[in-house]
Tab-separated table of C-alpha atoms and ligand atoms in Angstrom:
chain	number	residue	atom	x	y	z
A	284	UNK	CA	30.327	1.355	-3.761
A	285	UNK	CA	26.846	0.206	-2.850
A	286	UNK	CA	23.838	1.947	-4.384
A	287	UNK	CA	20.117	1.181	-4.061
A	288	UNK	CA	18.341	0.977	-7.410
A	289	UNK	CA	15.621	-1.537	-6.580
A	290	UNK	CA	14.138	-2.451	-3.186
A	291	UNK	CA	15.265	-6.027	-3.907
A	292	UNK	CA	18.851	-4.755	-3.573
A	293	UNK	CA	18.054	-4.981	0.151
A	294	UNK	CA	17.620	-8.410	1.765
A	295	UNK	CA	14.634	-9.103	4.021
A	296	UNK	CA	17.083	-8.994	6.964
A	297	UNK	CA	18.216	-5.530	5.881
A	298	UNK	CA	14.585	-4.404	5.574
A	299	UNK	CA	14.047	-5.577	9.181
A	300	UNK	CA	17.214	-3.714	10.230
A	301	UNK	CA	16.029	-0.492	8.511
A	302	UNK	CA	12.516	-0.668	9.985
A	303	UNK	CA	14.010	-1.307	13.452
A	304	UNK	CA	16.369	1.648	12.966
A	305	UNK	CA	13.491	3.895	11.852
A	306	UNK	CA	11.493	2.922	14.937
A	307	UNK	CA	14.493	3.764	17.118
A	308	UNK	CA	14.802	7.163	15.392
A	309	UNK	CA	11.114	7.789	16.173
A	310	UNK	CA	11.699	6.858	19.839
A	311	UNK	CA	15.081	8.616	20.266
A	312	UNK	CA	15.498	11.377	17.653
A	313	UNK	CA	18.188	13.229	19.619
A	314	UNK	CA	20.500	10.217	19.408
A	315	UNK	CA	20.707	10.728	15.628
A	316	UNK	CA	21.021	14.518	15.515
A	317	UNK	CA	24.748	14.564	14.642
A	318	UNK	CA	25.324	11.200	12.976
A	319	UNK	CA	25.908	12.773	9.535
A	320	UNK	CA	27.576	16.009	10.674
A	321	UNK	CA	29.686	17.554	7.864
A	322	UNK	CA	28.336	15.055	5.306
A	323	UNK	CA	26.486	16.236	2.200
A	324	UNK	CA	23.567	14.803	0.252
A	325	UNK	CA	22.751	15.883	-3.315
A	326	UNK	CA	19.117	15.612	-4.368
A	327	UNK	CA	19.062	15.481	-8.186
A	328	UNK	CA	15.469	15.607	-9.368
A	329	UNK	CA	14.989	15.576	-13.135
A	330	UNK	CA	11.246	15.059	-12.575
A	331	UNK	CA	8.759	16.824	-10.230
A	332	UNK	CA	8.483	15.758	-6.591
A	333	UNK	CA	7.215	17.093	-3.278
A	334	UNK	CA	7.486	14.246	-0.779
A	335	UNK	CA	10.523	12.324	-1.947
A	336	UNK	CA	12.858	15.279	-2.454
A	337	UNK	CA	11.767	17.168	0.645
A	338	UNK	CA	11.797	14.095	2.870
A	339	UNK	CA	15.321	13.188	1.725
A	340	UNK	CA	16.374	16.737	2.539
A	341	UNK	CA	14.567	16.774	5.908
A	342	UNK	CA	16.139	13.373	6.661
A	343	UNK	CA	19.680	14.629	6.020
A	344	UNK	CA	19.123	17.807	8.051
A	345	UNK	CA	17.741	15.764	10.967
A	346	UNK	CA	20.907	13.659	10.853
A	347	UNK	CA	22.988	16.840	11.176
A	348	UNK	CA	24.130	16.797	7.533
A	349	UNK	CA	23.869	19.247	4.645
A	350	UNK	CA	22.001	19.181	1.344
A	351	UNK	CA	22.582	20.621	-2.116
A	352	UNK	CA	19.738	20.279	-4.547
A	353	UNK	CA	18.786	20.312	-8.191
A	354	UNK	CA	15.009	20.623	-8.323
A	355	UNK	CA	14.146	20.278	-11.990
A	356	UNK	CA	16.214	19.472	-15.072
A	357	UNK	CA	15.523	22.925	-16.540
A	358	UNK	CA	17.763	24.595	-13.943
A	359	UNK	CA	20.741	22.275	-14.602
A	360	UNK	CA	23.098	21.609	-17.491
A	361	UNK	CA	20.859	18.662	-18.453
A	362	UNK	CA	18.920	21.414	-20.275
A	363	UNK	CA	22.068	21.967	-22.412
A	364	UNK	CA	22.267	18.275	-23.241
A	365	UNK	CA	24.572	16.962	-20.494
A	366	UNK	CA	24.234	13.212	-19.955
A	367	UNK	CA	23.243	11.563	-16.656
A	368	UNK	CA	26.692	9.930	-16.517
A	369	UNK	CA	28.519	13.269	-16.822
A	370	UNK	CA	26.188	14.947	-14.313
A	371	UNK	CA	26.879	12.187	-11.784
A	372	UNK	CA	30.670	12.212	-12.364
A	373	UNK	CA	30.506	15.940	-11.625
A	374	UNK	CA	28.247	15.855	-8.565
A	375	UNK	CA	30.314	13.087	-6.911
A	376	UNK	CA	33.041	15.718	-6.438
A	377	UNK	CA	30.769	17.715	-4.152
A	378	UNK	CA	28.859	15.248	-1.964
A	379	UNK	CA	28.970	11.992	0.026
A	380	UNK	CA	25.692	10.517	-1.226
A	381	UNK	CA	23.164	11.189	-4.009
A	382	UNK	CA	19.382	10.709	-4.280
A	383	UNK	CA	18.252	10.928	-7.898
A	384	UNK	CA	14.868	10.908	-9.661
A	385	UNK	CA	14.700	10.696	-13.444
A	386	UNK	CA	11.865	10.125	-15.944
A	387	UNK	CA	13.758	7.378	-17.820
A	388	UNK	CA	13.711	3.754	-16.645
A	389	UNK	CA	17.297	2.643	-16.014
A	390	UNK	CA	18.680	6.154	-15.387
A	391	UNK	CA	19.386	5.307	-11.730
A	392	UNK	CA	21.488	2.311	-12.775
A	393	UNK	CA	23.460	4.485	-15.205
A	394	UNK	CA	24.012	6.937	-12.350
A	395	UNK	CA	25.207	4.212	-9.972
A	396	UNK	CA	27.573	2.798	-12.595
A	397	UNK	CA	29.237	6.207	-12.955
A	398	UNK	CA	29.297	7.207	-9.287
A	399	UNK	CA	32.034	7.165	-6.668
A	400	UNK	CA	29.474	7.733	-3.884
A	401	UNK	CA	26.280	5.780	-3.079
A	402	UNK	CA	23.301	6.562	-5.311
A	403	UNK	CA	19.719	6.068	-4.118
A	404	UNK	CA	17.051	5.720	-6.794
A	405	UNK	CA	14.299	8.210	-5.930
A	406	UNK	CA	12.179	6.951	-8.844
A	407	UNK	CA	13.177	6.052	-12.424
A	408	UNK	CA	10.307	6.382	-14.880
A	409	UNK	CA	7.701	3.647	-14.499
A	410	UNK	CA	10.305	1.189	-13.157
A	411	UNK	CA	11.058	1.409	-9.404
A	412	UNK	CA	10.720	3.665	-6.377
A	413	UNK	CA	12.538	1.792	-3.602
A	414	UNK	CA	12.437	4.447	-0.888
A	415	UNK	CA	8.653	4.815	-1.305
A	416	UNK	CA	8.553	1.072	-0.719
A	417	UNK	CA	10.588	1.508	2.449
A	418	UNK	CA	8.021	4.096	3.605
A	419	UNK	CA	5.239	1.661	2.707
A	420	UNK	CA	6.923	-1.210	4.547
A	421	UNK	CA	7.394	0.797	7.751
A	422	UNK	CA	3.724	1.810	7.550
A	423	UNK	CA	2.687	-1.839	7.162
A	424	UNK	CA	4.943	-2.853	10.078
A	425	UNK	CA	3.559	-0.131	12.362
A	426	UNK	CA	-0.090	-0.573	11.389
A	427	UNK	CA	-0.393	-4.341	10.771
A	428	UNK	CA	2.516	-5.494	13.024
A	429	UNK	CA	3.706	-8.027	10.452
A	430	UNK	CA	4.794	-8.528	6.828
A	431	UNK	CA	3.513	-12.083	6.390
A	432	UNK	CA	0.032	-13.439	5.583
A	433	UNK	CA	-1.354	-10.161	4.253
A	434	UNK	CA	-3.823	-9.715	1.392
A	435	UNK	CA	-3.037	-6.510	-0.464
A	436	UNK	CA	-5.286	-4.915	-3.071
A	437	UNK	CA	-3.435	-2.705	-5.534
A	438	UNK	CA	-5.920	-0.437	-7.293
A	439	UNK	CA	-5.639	1.946	-10.232
A	440	UNK	CA	-2.693	2.393	-12.572
A	441	UNK	CA	-0.765	-0.827	-12.044
A	442	UNK	CA	0.988	-0.489	-15.398
A	443	UNK	CA	2.869	2.762	-14.835
A	444	UNK	CA	2.717	2.893	-11.014
A	445	UNK	CA	6.343	2.276	-10.057
A	446	UNK	CA	5.456	2.213	-6.346
A	447	UNK	CA	3.172	-0.753	-7.054
A	448	UNK	CA	5.943	-2.622	-8.886
A	449	UNK	CA	8.383	-2.080	-6.013
A	450	UNK	CA	5.949	-2.935	-3.191
A	451	UNK	CA	4.580	-6.019	-4.980
A	452	UNK	CA	8.151	-7.298	-5.422
A	453	UNK	CA	9.012	-6.566	-1.785
A	454	UNK	CA	5.892	-8.278	-0.400
A	455	UNK	CA	6.400	-11.309	-2.658
A	456	UNK	CA	9.289	-12.305	-0.368
A	457	UNK	CA	7.025	-12.817	2.675
A	458	UNK	CA	5.069	-16.042	3.248
A	459	UNK	CA	1.320	-15.949	2.763
A	460	UNK	CA	1.239	-12.761	0.665
A	461	UNK	CA	-1.823	-12.591	-1.572
A	462	UNK	CA	-2.415	-9.845	-4.124
A	463	UNK	CA	-5.654	-8.600	-5.627
A	464	UNK	CA	-4.809	-6.571	-8.732
A	465	UNK	CA	-7.635	-4.114	-9.414
A	466	UNK	CA	-7.272	-2.124	-12.627
A	467	UNK	CA	-8.762	-1.408	-16.030
A	468	UNK	CA	-7.592	-3.834	-18.740
A	469	UNK	CA	-5.294	-1.157	-20.202
A	470	UNK	CA	-3.487	-0.555	-16.887
A	471	UNK	CA	-2.840	-4.113	-15.702
A	472	UNK	CA	0.343	-5.016	-13.814
A	473	UNK	CA	3.131	-5.547	-16.394
A	474	UNK	CA	3.911	-9.171	-17.141
A	475	UNK	CA	7.601	-8.619	-16.297
A	476	UNK	CA	6.640	-7.896	-12.660
A	477	UNK	CA	4.613	-11.118	-12.528
A	478	UNK	CA	7.355	-13.086	-14.280
A	479	UNK	CA	10.291	-11.706	-12.255
A	480	UNK	CA	8.776	-11.137	-8.805
A	481	UNK	CA	5.425	-12.866	-8.265
A	482	UNK	CA	5.723	-16.169	-10.123
A	483	UNK	CA	9.168	-17.257	-8.815
A	484	UNK	CA	7.937	-16.689	-5.231
A	485	UNK	CA	4.682	-18.540	-5.919
A	486	UNK	CA	2.616	-15.506	-4.882
A	487	UNK	CA	-1.116	-16.042	-5.303
A	488	UNK	CA	-2.799	-13.199	-7.176
A	489	UNK	CA	-6.131	-12.476	-8.786
A	490	UNK	CA	-6.962	-9.774	-11.320
A	491	UNK	CA	-10.253	-7.873	-11.360
A	492	UNK	CA	-11.770	-4.610	-12.531
A	493	UNK	CA	-14.141	-4.390	-9.540
A	494	UNK	CA	-12.901	-2.488	-6.478
A	495	UNK	CA	-16.050	-2.835	-4.366
A	496	UNK	CA	-16.195	-6.592	-4.829
A	497	UNK	CA	-12.558	-6.920	-3.723
A	498	UNK	CA	-12.765	-4.702	-0.612
A	499	UNK	CA	-14.140	-7.212	1.960
A	500	UNK	CA	-11.173	-9.597	1.620
A	501	UNK	CA	-8.368	-7.019	1.964
A	502	UNK	CA	-5.946	-6.306	4.823
A	503	UNK	CA	-4.456	-3.393	2.872
A	504	UNK	CA	-5.883	-1.324	0.018
A	505	UNK	CA	-3.112	0.463	-1.916
A	506	UNK	CA	-4.683	3.128	-4.128
A	507	UNK	CA	-2.749	4.783	-6.940
A	508	UNK	CA	-3.068	7.776	-9.226
A	509	UNK	CA	-3.373	7.289	-12.979
A	510	UNK	CA	0.039	8.487	-14.163
A	511	UNK	CA	-0.822	11.188	-16.690
A	512	UNK	CA	2.858	11.974	-17.380
A	513	UNK	CA	3.468	8.429	-18.699
A	514	UNK	CA	0.522	8.302	-21.129
A	515	UNK	CA	1.209	8.778	-24.830
A	516	UNK	CA	-2.367	9.795	-25.475
A	517	UNK	CA	-4.362	12.424	-23.498
A	518	UNK	CA	-7.655	10.893	-24.649
A	519	UNK	CA	-6.812	7.565	-22.964
A	520	UNK	CA	-5.784	9.372	-19.776
A	521	UNK	CA	-9.077	11.297	-19.621
A	522	UNK	CA	-11.048	8.098	-20.213
A	523	UNK	CA	-9.280	6.183	-17.418
A	524	UNK	CA	-8.386	8.785	-14.789
A	525	UNK	CA	-11.569	8.583	-12.695
A	526	UNK	CA	-12.197	4.873	-13.115
A	527	UNK	CA	-11.668	4.224	-9.383
A	528	UNK	CA	-12.655	6.686	-6.680
A	529	UNK	CA	-12.591	5.458	-3.075
A	530	UNK	CA	-15.408	7.121	-1.128
A	531	UNK	CA	-16.631	6.991	2.478
A	532	UNK	CA	-19.630	5.011	1.179
A	533	UNK	CA	-17.386	2.355	-0.414
A	534	UNK	CA	-15.302	2.158	2.787
A	535	UNK	CA	-18.388	0.693	4.526
A	536	UNK	CA	-17.681	-2.526	2.578
A	537	UNK	CA	-14.088	-2.727	3.834
A	538	UNK	CA	-13.014	-4.627	6.982
A	539	UNK	CA	-12.706	-2.579	10.186
A	540	UNK	CA	-8.972	-3.296	10.359
A	541	UNK	CA	-8.146	-2.760	6.671
A	542	UNK	CA	-5.736	0.117	6.098
A	543	UNK	CA	-5.785	2.454	3.096
A	544	UNK	CA	-2.429	3.409	1.626
A	545	UNK	CA	-1.487	5.690	-1.274
A	546	UNK	CA	1.992	6.895	-2.224
A	547	UNK	CA	0.555	10.363	-3.034
A	548	UNK	CA	0.131	12.752	-4.770
A	549	UNK	CA	-3.614	12.099	-4.914
A	550	UNK	CA	-5.756	13.519	-7.689
A	551	UNK	CA	-9.371	12.228	-7.483
A	552	UNK	CA	-8.899	8.575	-6.567
A	553	UNK	CA	-9.553	8.979	-2.820
A	554	UNK	CA	-12.358	11.256	-1.723
A	555	UNK	CA	-11.185	13.837	0.842
A	556	UNK	CA	-13.931	12.538	3.184
A	557	UNK	CA	-11.947	9.275	3.554
A	558	UNK	CA	-9.100	11.238	5.205
A	559	UNK	CA	-11.103	11.301	8.466
A	560	UNK	CA	-11.459	7.504	8.490
A	561	UNK	CA	-9.007	6.025	11.044
A	562	UNK	CA	-8.092	3.412	8.424
A	563	UNK	CA	-6.588	6.099	6.151
A	564	UNK	CA	-2.794	5.836	6.478
A	565	UNK	CA	-1.487	7.806	3.500
A	566	UNK	CA	-0.290	10.832	5.452
A	567	UNK	CA	1.378	8.487	7.962
A	568	UNK	CA	3.284	7.039	4.972
A	569	UNK	CA	4.653	10.512	4.228
A	570	UNK	CA	6.199	10.816	7.700
A	571	UNK	CA	7.382	7.207	7.735
A	572	UNK	CA	9.238	7.925	4.486
A	573	UNK	CA	11.420	10.483	6.223
A	574	UNK	CA	12.405	8.022	8.973
A	575	UNK	CA	13.216	5.241	6.512
A	576	UNK	CA	15.279	7.621	4.352
A	577	UNK	CA	17.211	8.622	7.499
A	578	UNK	CA	17.865	4.951	8.220
A	579	UNK	CA	18.940	4.256	4.620
A	580	UNK	CA	21.254	7.297	4.371
A	581	UNK	CA	22.988	6.194	7.597
A	582	UNK	CA	23.305	2.593	6.427
A	583	UNK	CA	24.856	3.494	3.070
A	584	UNK	CA	27.225	6.094	4.530
A	585	UNK	CA	28.322	3.580	7.197
A	586	UNK	CA	28.942	0.892	4.576
A	587	UNK	CA	30.942	3.397	2.514
A	588	UNK	CA	33.100	4.150	5.590
A	589	UNK	CA	32.007	7.792	5.627
A	590	UNK	CA	30.459	7.886	9.113
B	841	LIG	N1	5.273	9.474	-3.420
B	841	LIG	C1	6.043	10.288	-4.138
B	841	LIG	O1	7.012	9.869	-4.791
B	841	LIG	O2	5.696	11.617	-4.082
B	841	LIG	P1	6.439	12.782	-4.843
B	841	LIG	O3	6.281	12.542	-6.322
B	841	LIG	O4	5.783	14.052	-4.379
B	841	LIG	O5	7.898	12.720	-4.469
């Protein structure tokens, strides 16, 4: 039974296939309206979410399927001490596919190892968020028309930002990728991401604390929120949270064709005034996430022989 824990579980050919499928869904939505009729998705969210849970649910409904949901560990038997493995063994009796978010790194793998239906990791702690990466990749494809030879600036919390880890690993597979890692010293990209994803692919990267200096050389600026929920110490969070704020004034230093991405939710790191800049793509990412989740649900259900 195939599950998706990490975006690298998908080959570059499969990423192309999913982005092509998503573009076909955009062009011909009616052709997909009944593809998952009588199939059920469970959304198990042990951690808060707006976009990921609701877009998975919207995706399944738009494919003609049904959804049952657990929005918050407090409303499930996890609150009584039930393990992830037992929860998954239970939920597999009710549905054809599961999307799960959990605060602990590795929880999605535990789920997949105990499942009899496909499991999609909807975010596991500070580790991975593969379907956000699929949303990001479709946005890059639609806005920049290519995956190769792009210079991407990741800015903010590169330590705990799981969307950064997943997108950096995905982009490392394309020729000519260059990364500019913009963060405070305390929130630098973890060395395991460099060791496992960037170095083996020979990806060129630089590290800096200066956003404005980096802006002129970027094709894509990927802003991130400082992840308060993953800090051990509130004092450190308060000290670092407003370190980078992208403003309309700073955008004057960016190339005319640079795009601004952000996985959202935003706190203060992008001024609301930037939303009116045609280079701002973060709400496009939200919609693209629904199309890519539709494509992924169909792919996994097809491979499992369920549709
Ligand atoms: N981007 C993202 O994962 O958003 P949510 O936390 O709202 O799902």
